[in-house]
Amino acid sequence: MEAQQPASPERHAPHREHVAESRGPVEPDDAGRRVRPLVRTAAGAAHADARGDDDREAVREQLQVDAPHRRAGNGARRVHPGRRLVARAWADRRRYRHLLEAIALVGLLAGCGGGGSGTPTITVGAARSYSVSGFTPSQPVQAGTPTRVSFTILQPDGKPLTQYRHGAGPHNGVHLIIVRRDLATLIHHHPPVGPNGLVTDTITFPEPGPYRVVIDVYPKTSGPVPNFQEFASIRVAGAYRPQALPPLQTTQTVDGYHVVLHGKPHLRAIQPAFLDFTVTSPSGEPAQFQTWYGALAHAIFFRKGTLDYFHTHVCAPGVSGCTSIFGAARVTGTSATPGRLKVGVLVPVPGTWRLFLQCRVSGRVLTIPFTLRVR
C-alpha cells in the first residue's frame, strides 16, 4: 500500500473500514422457505407467501449484515481521518498467493484421471426432500362455502407417501392447521389419507383474507425424523380487514364456558414452561374433557408476523406419545382432574405469540385464544 500523505514513523495496518466501499442497504430475502425435517413436534419457521398473500407483513426476520454508511447532513459521505491508501496490483497477488496456489492445486487434482484437457467441473445434484404436490384450491375461494382441500406428500424419491404413523397419542397421520394471517381465525383438522396418498378435506372459511396452511406430517418411517411441516396458502375472496392482537386476557368466556389462566406467564424461548388453566361449564361445574384427535386438549402456537408454528398437547396421566420435542427440550401437558389443564409451552424464538387452546366438552370443540409475550 502507498500513502499519498507524508508517512509517520510507524506504519499501521489499515482497518477494513478504511478501504471498504460503501454498500447499499440489504434487501429482504423474500424467497420461499421450506421447513426441513426437525426432531420436534412442530415449529415453523416462517415462509414467504409465493402468491402475494403476505399483505406487506414481514414473513421472517433477517439480520442486516451490511449496513449502509452513515452520511453527513448535507448528503456527502463521511470522510475517514488519516491517510488514504491506494492498493497496488502486486499487493493483492502477494496477499492471496497461498489462496491462489491452493485453488490451482485443487484444479490440478480435479483434472487428474479425467482423460480430457477441458476445465474440470463439479456437478452438484438437486437436494431431495419431501414436498407437496397438486395442492388445491389454487384460486381464491368464497367465505362461508364448503371448500375441498386436497394434496399429496411426495417422498424424496418422488413417490407418494402412503404410510403414516398411527397409534396411541396425538402424534399421528396428518395435522392440517390453517390460520388467517392476522391470527384471528384458526382451523384444525386431521384429514384422512387415501390408499394412493391423496389427502382430502372439506373446510369452510369464516372470513375473507389470506390464510397460511401448515401441513404437519407424521410419516411411518424408522429414521430419526418423527415429523416435518410443509406449507401452502389459500386466499378467501372479499375485503380483508386485519385485526390487531388484543392484550393478554386471563379470563374468557366461550360458548358459555368460563376459562381462566392462573398466574402471570413468564416465558422464554426454547425453555419448557407450563400454564395452568381451569375450565368450568355454564352451570359452574368443572368441565369434563373428551379425547379429541388423541388428546384432551391441544395448544397451537403461532408467532405474530412471521407465523412460526409450534404444537403441544395435554393428555391424561400415563398416555404415551404425548410429549412435544424441540431440539433437546421436551414438554408434556397433563390433565389429572376435571376442569384443570396444565398446558406445556415450548416455542422456538422470542416474540408475541398467539396460543389457541382447544378442547372438546359435551361434544363441542372450544377454541380459546391467548396473546403471550415470549422473551
Tab-separated table of C-alpha atoms in Angstrom:
chain	number	residue	atom	x	y	z
A	1	MET	CA	0.000	0.000	0.000
A	2	GLU	CA	1.254	3.507	-0.826
A	3	ALA	CA	0.421	6.526	1.289
A	4	GLN	CA	-0.364	9.769	-0.527
A	5	GLN	CA	0.407	11.889	2.569
A	6	PRO	CA	3.676	12.107	4.448
A	7	ALA	CA	4.312	8.841	6.270
A	8	SER	CA	4.552	8.772	10.021
A	9	PRO	CA	7.499	6.994	11.675
A	10	GLU	CA	5.339	3.941	12.322
A	11	ARG	CA	3.077	2.361	9.684
A	12	HIS	CA	-0.042	0.656	10.949
A	13	ALA	CA	-2.218	-1.853	9.098
A	14	PRO	CA	-5.379	-0.075	7.943
A	15	HIS	CA	-8.740	-1.026	9.357
A	16	ARG	CA	-11.061	-2.824	6.966
A	17	GLU	CA	-13.487	0.091	7.139
A	18	HIS	CA	-10.871	2.430	5.627
A	19	VAL	CA	-10.670	0.542	2.373
A	20	ALA	CA	-14.177	-0.899	2.152
A	21	GLU	CA	-16.504	0.553	-0.416
A	22	SER	CA	-19.905	1.878	0.549
A	23	ARG	CA	-22.598	-0.726	0.228
A	24	GLY	CA	-26.300	-0.222	-0.222
A	25	PRO	CA	-28.855	-1.398	2.299
A	26	VAL	CA	-29.618	-5.090	2.398
A	27	GLU	CA	-32.839	-6.059	0.650
A	28	PRO	CA	-35.014	-8.594	2.454
A	29	ASP	CA	-34.851	-12.078	1.046
A	30	ASP	CA	-38.440	-12.919	0.124
A	31	ALA	CA	-37.693	-16.280	-1.428
A	32	GLY	CA	-39.894	-19.194	-0.335
A	33	ARG	CA	-38.509	-21.095	2.595
A	34	ARG	CA	-39.121	-24.790	3.156
A	35	VAL	CA	-39.006	-26.111	6.685
A	36	ARG	CA	-36.631	-29.021	6.764
A	37	PRO	CA	-37.308	-32.078	8.909
A	38	LEU	CA	-36.528	-31.422	12.549
A	39	VAL	CA	-36.674	-33.711	15.570
A	40	ARG	CA	-39.572	-31.971	17.228
A	41	THR	CA	-43.310	-31.854	17.244
A	42	ALA	CA	-43.679	-28.700	15.261
A	43	ALA	CA	-42.086	-25.341	14.818
A	44	GLY	CA	-42.032	-23.499	11.930
A	45	ALA	CA	-40.248	-21.180	10.856
A	46	ALA	CA	-41.799	-18.840	8.661
A	47	HIS	CA	-42.219	-18.906	4.912
A	48	ALA	CA	-42.703	-16.396	2.151
A	49	ASP	CA	-46.128	-16.295	0.552
A	50	ALA	CA	-45.412	-17.027	-3.068
A	51	ARG	CA	-48.829	-15.766	-4.157
A	52	GLY	CA	-48.583	-12.353	-2.532
A	53	ASP	CA	-50.822	-13.047	0.428
A	54	ASP	CA	-48.444	-11.571	2.973
A	55	ASP	CA	-50.176	-8.179	2.907
A	56	ARG	CA	-46.877	-6.417	3.357
A	57	GLU	CA	-46.201	-8.065	6.694
A	58	ALA	CA	-42.745	-9.397	7.440
A	59	VAL	CA	-42.500	-13.073	6.620
A	60	ARG	CA	-39.286	-13.660	8.503
A	61	GLU	CA	-36.667	-11.693	10.300
A	62	GLN	CA	-33.234	-11.221	8.827
A	63	LEU	CA	-30.038	-9.759	10.214
A	64	GLN	CA	-28.785	-6.688	8.395
A	65	VAL	CA	-25.185	-7.690	7.950
A	66	ASP	CA	-24.039	-4.979	5.544
A	67	ALA	CA	-25.380	-1.752	6.994
A	68	PRO	CA	-25.114	1.377	4.812
A	69	HIS	CA	-22.562	4.053	5.663
A	70	ARG	CA	-23.868	6.951	7.651
A	71	ARG	CA	-23.973	10.200	5.715
A	72	ALA	CA	-23.400	13.746	6.813
A	73	GLY	CA	-26.247	16.188	7.000
A	74	ASN	CA	-25.541	17.592	3.512
A	75	GLY	CA	-25.698	14.126	1.906
A	76	ALA	CA	-21.935	13.788	1.474
A	77	ARG	CA	-20.102	10.700	2.629
A	78	ARG	CA	-18.262	10.867	5.906
A	79	VAL	CA	-14.511	11.156	5.288
A	80	HIS	CA	-12.327	8.924	7.424
A	81	PRO	CA	-9.410	10.699	9.069
A	82	GLY	CA	-5.831	9.734	8.328
A	83	ARG	CA	-4.050	8.590	5.199
A	84	ARG	CA	-5.883	7.493	2.065
A	85	LEU	CA	-4.456	4.185	0.894
A	86	VAL	CA	-4.140	3.049	-2.675
A	87	ALA	CA	-3.716	-0.673	-3.339
A	88	ARG	CA	-1.076	-1.810	-5.817
A	89	ALA	CA	-1.777	-4.755	-8.077
A	90	TRP	CA	1.123	-6.791	-6.695
A	91	ALA	CA	-0.130	-6.288	-3.141
A	92	ASP	CA	-3.214	-8.399	-3.707
A	93	ARG	CA	-1.232	-11.062	-5.513
A	94	ARG	CA	1.190	-11.356	-2.650
A	95	ARG	CA	-1.545	-11.263	-0.017
A	96	TYR	CA	-3.563	-14.016	-1.656
A	97	ARG	CA	-0.664	-16.024	-3.019
A	98	HIS	CA	-1.391	-19.026	-0.787
A	99	LEU	CA	-5.060	-18.987	-1.723
A	100	LEU	CA	-4.261	-18.878	-5.441
A	101	GLU	CA	-1.803	-21.732	-5.063
A	102	ALA	CA	-4.444	-23.815	-3.253
A	103	ILE	CA	-7.001	-23.156	-5.987
A	104	ALA	CA	-4.501	-24.166	-8.641
A	105	LEU	CA	-3.708	-27.359	-6.741
A	106	VAL	CA	-7.396	-28.240	-6.480
A	107	GLY	CA	-7.802	-27.701	-10.212
A	108	LEU	CA	-4.795	-29.895	-10.923
A	109	LEU	CA	-6.098	-32.698	-8.722
A	110	ALA	CA	-9.570	-32.456	-10.254
A	111	GLY	CA	-8.082	-32.814	-13.713
A	112	CYS	CA	-6.097	-35.935	-12.849
A	113	GLY	CA	-7.614	-39.050	-14.374
A	114	GLY	CA	-10.254	-37.070	-16.224
A	115	GLY	CA	-8.973	-38.108	-19.609
A	116	GLY	CA	-9.568	-34.671	-21.116
A	117	SER	CA	-7.925	-31.280	-21.412
A	118	GLY	CA	-11.003	-29.176	-20.645
A	119	THR	CA	-11.661	-27.178	-17.481
A	120	PRO	CA	-12.691	-29.533	-14.653
A	121	THR	CA	-16.207	-29.064	-13.349
A	122	ILE	CA	-18.065	-30.185	-10.230
A	123	THR	CA	-21.704	-31.217	-10.596
A	124	VAL	CA	-23.995	-30.945	-7.555
A	125	GLY	CA	-27.314	-32.746	-7.792
A	126	ALA	CA	-30.592	-31.253	-6.630
A	127	ALA	CA	-31.478	-31.762	-2.979
A	128	ARG	CA	-34.022	-34.498	-2.364
A	129	SER	CA	-36.677	-33.880	0.265
A	130	TYR	CA	-40.386	-34.258	0.966
A	131	SER	CA	-42.681	-31.903	-0.935
A	132	VAL	CA	-46.350	-31.055	-1.546
A	133	SER	CA	-47.854	-31.946	-4.917
A	134	GLY	CA	-51.166	-30.972	-6.504
A	135	PHE	CA	-52.357	-28.655	-3.730
A	136	THR	CA	-55.858	-27.307	-4.267
A	137	PRO	CA	-57.562	-24.884	-4.211
A	138	SER	CA	-55.175	-22.804	-6.289
A	139	GLN	CA	-57.654	-19.967	-6.817
A	140	PRO	CA	-59.422	-17.706	-4.289
A	141	VAL	CA	-62.413	-19.309	-2.555
A	142	GLN	CA	-65.586	-17.905	-1.049
A	143	ALA	CA	-66.139	-17.369	2.678
A	144	GLY	CA	-68.916	-19.449	4.197
A	145	THR	CA	-68.844	-22.007	1.363
A	146	PRO	CA	-67.543	-25.566	1.935
A	147	THR	CA	-64.268	-25.874	0.052
A	148	ARG	CA	-62.408	-29.029	-0.938
A	149	VAL	CA	-58.732	-29.020	0.062
A	150	SER	CA	-56.503	-31.777	-1.308
A	151	PHE	CA	-52.825	-32.557	-1.814
A	152	THR	CA	-50.269	-35.358	-1.891
A	153	ILE	CA	-46.998	-35.562	0.025
A	154	LEU	CA	-44.161	-36.748	-2.189
A	155	GLN	CA	-41.224	-38.668	-0.737
A	156	PRO	CA	-37.607	-37.821	-1.629
A	157	ASP	CA	-37.732	-40.489	-4.360
A	158	GLY	CA	-40.740	-38.756	-5.938
A	159	LYS	CA	-43.298	-41.396	-4.949
A	160	PRO	CA	-46.454	-40.509	-2.975
A	161	LEU	CA	-46.238	-41.008	0.782
A	162	THR	CA	-48.919	-43.549	1.705
A	163	GLN	CA	-47.730	-44.858	5.077
A	164	TYR	CA	-48.403	-42.586	8.057
A	165	ARG	CA	-47.836	-43.225	11.732
A	166	HIS	CA	-50.847	-44.394	13.733
A	167	GLY	CA	-51.081	-45.428	17.360
A	168	ALA	CA	-51.641	-44.096	20.857
A	169	GLY	CA	-51.462	-40.356	21.423
A	170	PRO	CA	-51.998	-37.369	19.155
A	171	HIS	CA	-48.828	-37.527	17.037
A	172	ASN	CA	-50.295	-39.436	14.099
A	173	GLY	CA	-51.232	-39.050	10.451
A	174	VAL	CA	-51.577	-35.524	9.083
A	175	HIS	CA	-52.402	-32.407	11.104
A	176	LEU	CA	-53.938	-29.765	8.849
A	177	ILE	CA	-53.760	-26.401	10.622
A	178	ILE	CA	-54.927	-23.240	8.861
A	179	VAL	CA	-54.582	-19.762	10.353
A	180	ARG	CA	-55.503	-16.354	8.991
A	181	ARG	CA	-52.529	-14.040	8.695
A	182	ASP	CA	-53.715	-11.703	11.453
A	183	LEU	CA	-54.166	-14.720	13.814
A	184	ALA	CA	-57.876	-14.011	14.172
A	185	THR	CA	-59.098	-17.410	12.891
A	186	LEU	CA	-57.809	-20.967	13.358
A	187	ILE	CA	-58.923	-24.222	11.690
A	188	HIS	CA	-57.560	-27.555	12.951
A	189	HIS	CA	-58.354	-30.875	11.238
A	190	HIS	CA	-56.821	-34.355	10.941
A	191	PRO	CA	-57.927	-35.333	7.406
A	192	PRO	CA	-57.976	-38.911	6.102
A	193	VAL	CA	-55.332	-40.229	3.709
A	194	GLY	CA	-56.394	-42.264	0.683
A	195	PRO	CA	-54.665	-45.501	-0.370
A	196	ASN	CA	-52.836	-43.596	-3.120
A	197	GLY	CA	-51.584	-40.962	-0.655
A	198	LEU	CA	-54.134	-38.296	-1.594
A	199	VAL	CA	-55.196	-36.206	1.415
A	200	THR	CA	-58.640	-34.615	1.129
A	201	ASP	CA	-60.706	-32.437	3.446
A	202	THR	CA	-63.675	-30.070	3.318
A	203	ILE	CA	-63.230	-26.715	5.035
A	204	THR	CA	-65.491	-23.712	5.438
A	205	PHE	CA	-63.586	-20.452	5.862
A	206	PRO	CA	-65.473	-17.994	8.057
A	207	GLU	CA	-63.930	-14.705	6.881
A	208	PRO	CA	-62.117	-13.266	3.841
A	209	GLY	CA	-58.360	-12.812	3.828
A	210	PRO	CA	-55.050	-14.624	3.362
A	211	TYR	CA	-54.625	-17.932	5.188
A	212	ARG	CA	-51.498	-19.931	5.832
A	213	VAL	CA	-51.774	-23.726	5.650
A	214	VAL	CA	-49.492	-25.813	7.871
A	215	ILE	CA	-49.322	-29.486	6.895
A	216	ASP	CA	-47.800	-31.319	9.866
A	217	VAL	CA	-46.801	-34.779	8.618
A	218	TYR	CA	-46.021	-37.882	10.693
A	219	PRO	CA	-44.616	-40.480	8.271
A	220	LYS	CA	-44.319	-44.124	9.213
A	221	THR	CA	-40.543	-44.413	8.959
A	222	SER	CA	-37.772	-45.913	11.040
A	223	GLY	CA	-35.490	-42.890	10.676
A	224	PRO	CA	-34.711	-40.142	13.216
A	225	VAL	CA	-37.329	-37.703	11.848
A	226	PRO	CA	-40.676	-38.175	13.625
A	227	ASN	CA	-42.437	-35.401	11.710
A	228	PHE	CA	-41.987	-32.397	9.435
A	229	GLN	CA	-44.024	-29.494	8.096
A	230	GLU	CA	-44.949	-28.346	4.604
A	231	PHE	CA	-46.758	-25.096	3.822
A	232	ALA	CA	-49.277	-23.661	1.379
A	233	SER	CA	-51.512	-20.594	1.035
A	234	ILE	CA	-55.222	-20.061	0.463
A	235	ARG	CA	-56.891	-16.771	-0.351
A	236	VAL	CA	-60.508	-16.232	0.665
A	237	ALA	CA	-62.127	-13.629	-1.571
A	238	GLY	CA	-63.548	-10.445	-0.137
A	239	ALA	CA	-62.369	-7.381	1.738
A	240	TYR	CA	-59.649	-8.323	4.224
A	241	ARG	CA	-59.662	-6.203	7.371
A	242	PRO	CA	-56.806	-7.423	9.594
A	243	GLN	CA	-57.468	-7.279	13.317
A	244	ALA	CA	-54.891	-6.149	15.857
A	245	LEU	CA	-53.991	-8.698	18.504
A	246	PRO	CA	-55.599	-7.883	21.845
A	247	PRO	CA	-53.521	-7.899	25.044
A	248	LEU	CA	-53.484	-10.976	27.244
A	249	GLN	CA	-56.910	-11.686	28.732
A	250	THR	CA	-56.552	-14.217	31.535
A	251	THR	CA	-60.311	-14.737	31.876
A	252	GLN	CA	-62.530	-15.540	28.909
A	253	THR	CA	-65.972	-16.985	28.219
A	254	VAL	CA	-66.514	-19.114	25.090
A	255	ASP	CA	-69.878	-20.762	24.323
A	256	GLY	CA	-70.843	-20.255	27.967
A	257	TYR	CA	-67.708	-21.997	29.308
A	258	HIS	CA	-65.553	-19.987	31.676
A	259	VAL	CA	-61.788	-20.285	31.062
A	260	VAL	CA	-59.203	-18.833	33.465
A	261	LEU	CA	-55.424	-18.645	33.094
A	262	HIS	CA	-53.891	-18.609	36.579
A	263	GLY	CA	-50.791	-16.558	37.367
A	264	LYS	CA	-48.732	-14.253	35.166
A	265	PRO	CA	-46.803	-16.062	32.421
A	266	HIS	CA	-43.007	-15.714	32.383
A	267	LEU	CA	-41.986	-17.429	29.162
A	268	ARG	CA	-38.650	-17.776	27.383
A	269	ALA	CA	-37.816	-19.267	24.017
A	270	ILE	CA	-36.641	-22.912	23.946
A	271	GLN	CA	-37.337	-23.243	27.672
A	272	PRO	CA	-40.193	-25.571	28.657
A	273	ALA	CA	-42.841	-23.925	30.831
A	274	PHE	CA	-46.396	-24.629	31.936
A	275	LEU	CA	-49.605	-22.610	32.076
A	276	ASP	CA	-52.409	-23.624	34.439
A	277	PHE	CA	-55.998	-23.288	33.230
A	278	THR	CA	-59.379	-24.053	34.734
A	279	VAL	CA	-62.466	-24.597	32.591
A	280	THR	CA	-65.974	-24.571	34.071
A	281	SER	CA	-69.291	-25.255	32.390
A	282	PRO	CA	-72.128	-22.716	32.103
A	283	SER	CA	-73.584	-24.273	35.277
A	284	GLY	CA	-70.309	-23.730	37.152
A	285	GLU	CA	-69.251	-27.399	37.204
A	286	PRO	CA	-65.700	-28.458	36.209
A	287	ALA	CA	-65.577	-29.292	32.516
A	288	GLN	CA	-65.386	-32.948	31.523
A	289	PHE	CA	-62.759	-33.117	28.774
A	290	GLN	CA	-63.267	-35.607	25.976
A	291	THR	CA	-60.477	-37.066	23.867
A	292	TRP	CA	-60.155	-35.222	20.566
A	293	TYR	CA	-57.525	-36.148	17.970
A	294	GLY	CA	-55.736	-38.267	20.565
A	295	ALA	CA	-55.502	-35.633	23.335
A	296	LEU	CA	-57.642	-33.973	25.997
A	297	ALA	CA	-56.506	-30.550	24.789
A	298	HIS	CA	-54.364	-29.065	22.023
A	299	ALA	CA	-52.168	-25.979	22.381
A	300	ILE	CA	-51.338	-24.461	18.978
A	301	PHE	CA	-48.892	-21.545	18.868
A	302	PHE	CA	-48.317	-19.023	16.050
A	303	ARG	CA	-45.910	-16.102	16.190
A	304	LYS	CA	-47.167	-12.683	15.144
A	305	GLY	CA	-45.815	-11.540	11.772
A	306	THR	CA	-43.601	-14.489	10.858
A	307	LEU	CA	-46.242	-17.132	11.676
A	308	ASP	CA	-43.729	-19.510	13.227
A	309	TYR	CA	-45.606	-22.543	14.499
A	310	PHE	CA	-45.477	-24.984	17.400
A	311	HIS	CA	-47.976	-27.516	18.737
A	312	THR	CA	-48.221	-29.218	22.130
A	313	HIS	CA	-50.830	-31.482	23.714
A	314	VAL	CA	-52.481	-32.154	27.057
A	315	CYS	CA	-53.109	-35.819	27.874
A	316	ALA	CA	-54.297	-37.918	30.782
A	317	PRO	CA	-51.591	-39.365	33.036
A	318	GLY	CA	-49.961	-42.466	31.585
A	319	VAL	CA	-50.872	-41.749	27.957
A	320	SER	CA	-47.878	-42.378	25.701
A	321	GLY	CA	-46.879	-40.364	22.649
A	322	CYS	CA	-47.914	-37.006	24.105
A	323	THR	CA	-44.502	-35.365	24.594
A	324	SER	CA	-43.567	-32.446	22.348
A	325	ILE	CA	-39.901	-32.008	21.451
A	326	PHE	CA	-37.782	-29.122	20.208
A	327	GLY	CA	-34.091	-29.978	19.991
A	328	ALA	CA	-33.061	-31.242	23.413
A	329	ALA	CA	-36.055	-29.640	25.161
A	330	ARG	CA	-39.229	-31.596	25.957
A	331	VAL	CA	-42.614	-30.727	27.382
A	332	THR	CA	-45.703	-32.812	28.232
A	333	GLY	CA	-49.006	-31.256	29.229
A	334	THR	CA	-51.290	-33.167	31.598
A	335	SER	CA	-54.818	-33.176	32.983
A	336	ALA	CA	-55.477	-35.358	36.023
A	337	THR	CA	-58.743	-33.813	37.260
A	338	PRO	CA	-61.879	-32.489	35.517
A	339	GLY	CA	-61.745	-28.831	34.636
A	340	ARG	CA	-57.963	-28.430	35.011
A	341	LEU	CA	-55.381	-28.255	32.235
A	342	LYS	CA	-51.611	-27.990	32.597
A	343	VAL	CA	-50.507	-26.750	29.177
A	344	GLY	CA	-46.898	-27.093	28.068
A	345	VAL	CA	-45.236	-24.156	26.300
A	346	LEU	CA	-42.133	-24.641	24.148
A	347	VAL	CA	-41.652	-22.114	21.331
A	348	PRO	CA	-38.510	-21.666	19.212
A	349	VAL	CA	-37.966	-17.873	19.208
A	350	PRO	CA	-38.926	-14.798	21.265
A	351	GLY	CA	-41.751	-12.506	20.250
A	352	THR	CA	-45.507	-12.104	20.502
A	353	TRP	CA	-47.279	-15.437	20.176
A	354	ARG	CA	-50.927	-16.378	19.873
A	355	LEU	CA	-51.911	-19.516	21.778
A	356	PHE	CA	-55.049	-21.275	20.561
A	357	LEU	CA	-56.155	-23.608	23.346
A	358	GLN	CA	-58.588	-26.247	22.058
A	359	CYS	CA	-60.566	-28.876	23.963
A	360	ARG	CA	-63.778	-30.832	23.455
A	361	VAL	CA	-66.508	-30.764	26.085
A	362	SER	CA	-70.070	-32.072	25.739
A	363	GLY	CA	-69.439	-32.921	22.094
A	364	ARG	CA	-68.349	-29.400	21.080
A	365	VAL	CA	-64.827	-28.083	20.433
A	366	LEU	CA	-63.853	-24.905	22.262
A	367	THR	CA	-61.123	-22.633	20.865
A	368	ILE	CA	-59.785	-20.073	23.335
A	369	PRO	CA	-57.063	-17.651	22.123
A	370	PHE	CA	-54.454	-16.024	24.365
A	371	THR	CA	-51.783	-13.448	23.481
A	372	LEU	CA	-48.423	-14.328	25.048
A	373	ARG	CA	-45.127	-12.484	25.223
A	374	VAL	CA	-42.040	-14.712	24.996
A	375	ARG	CA	-38.574	-13.352	25.782
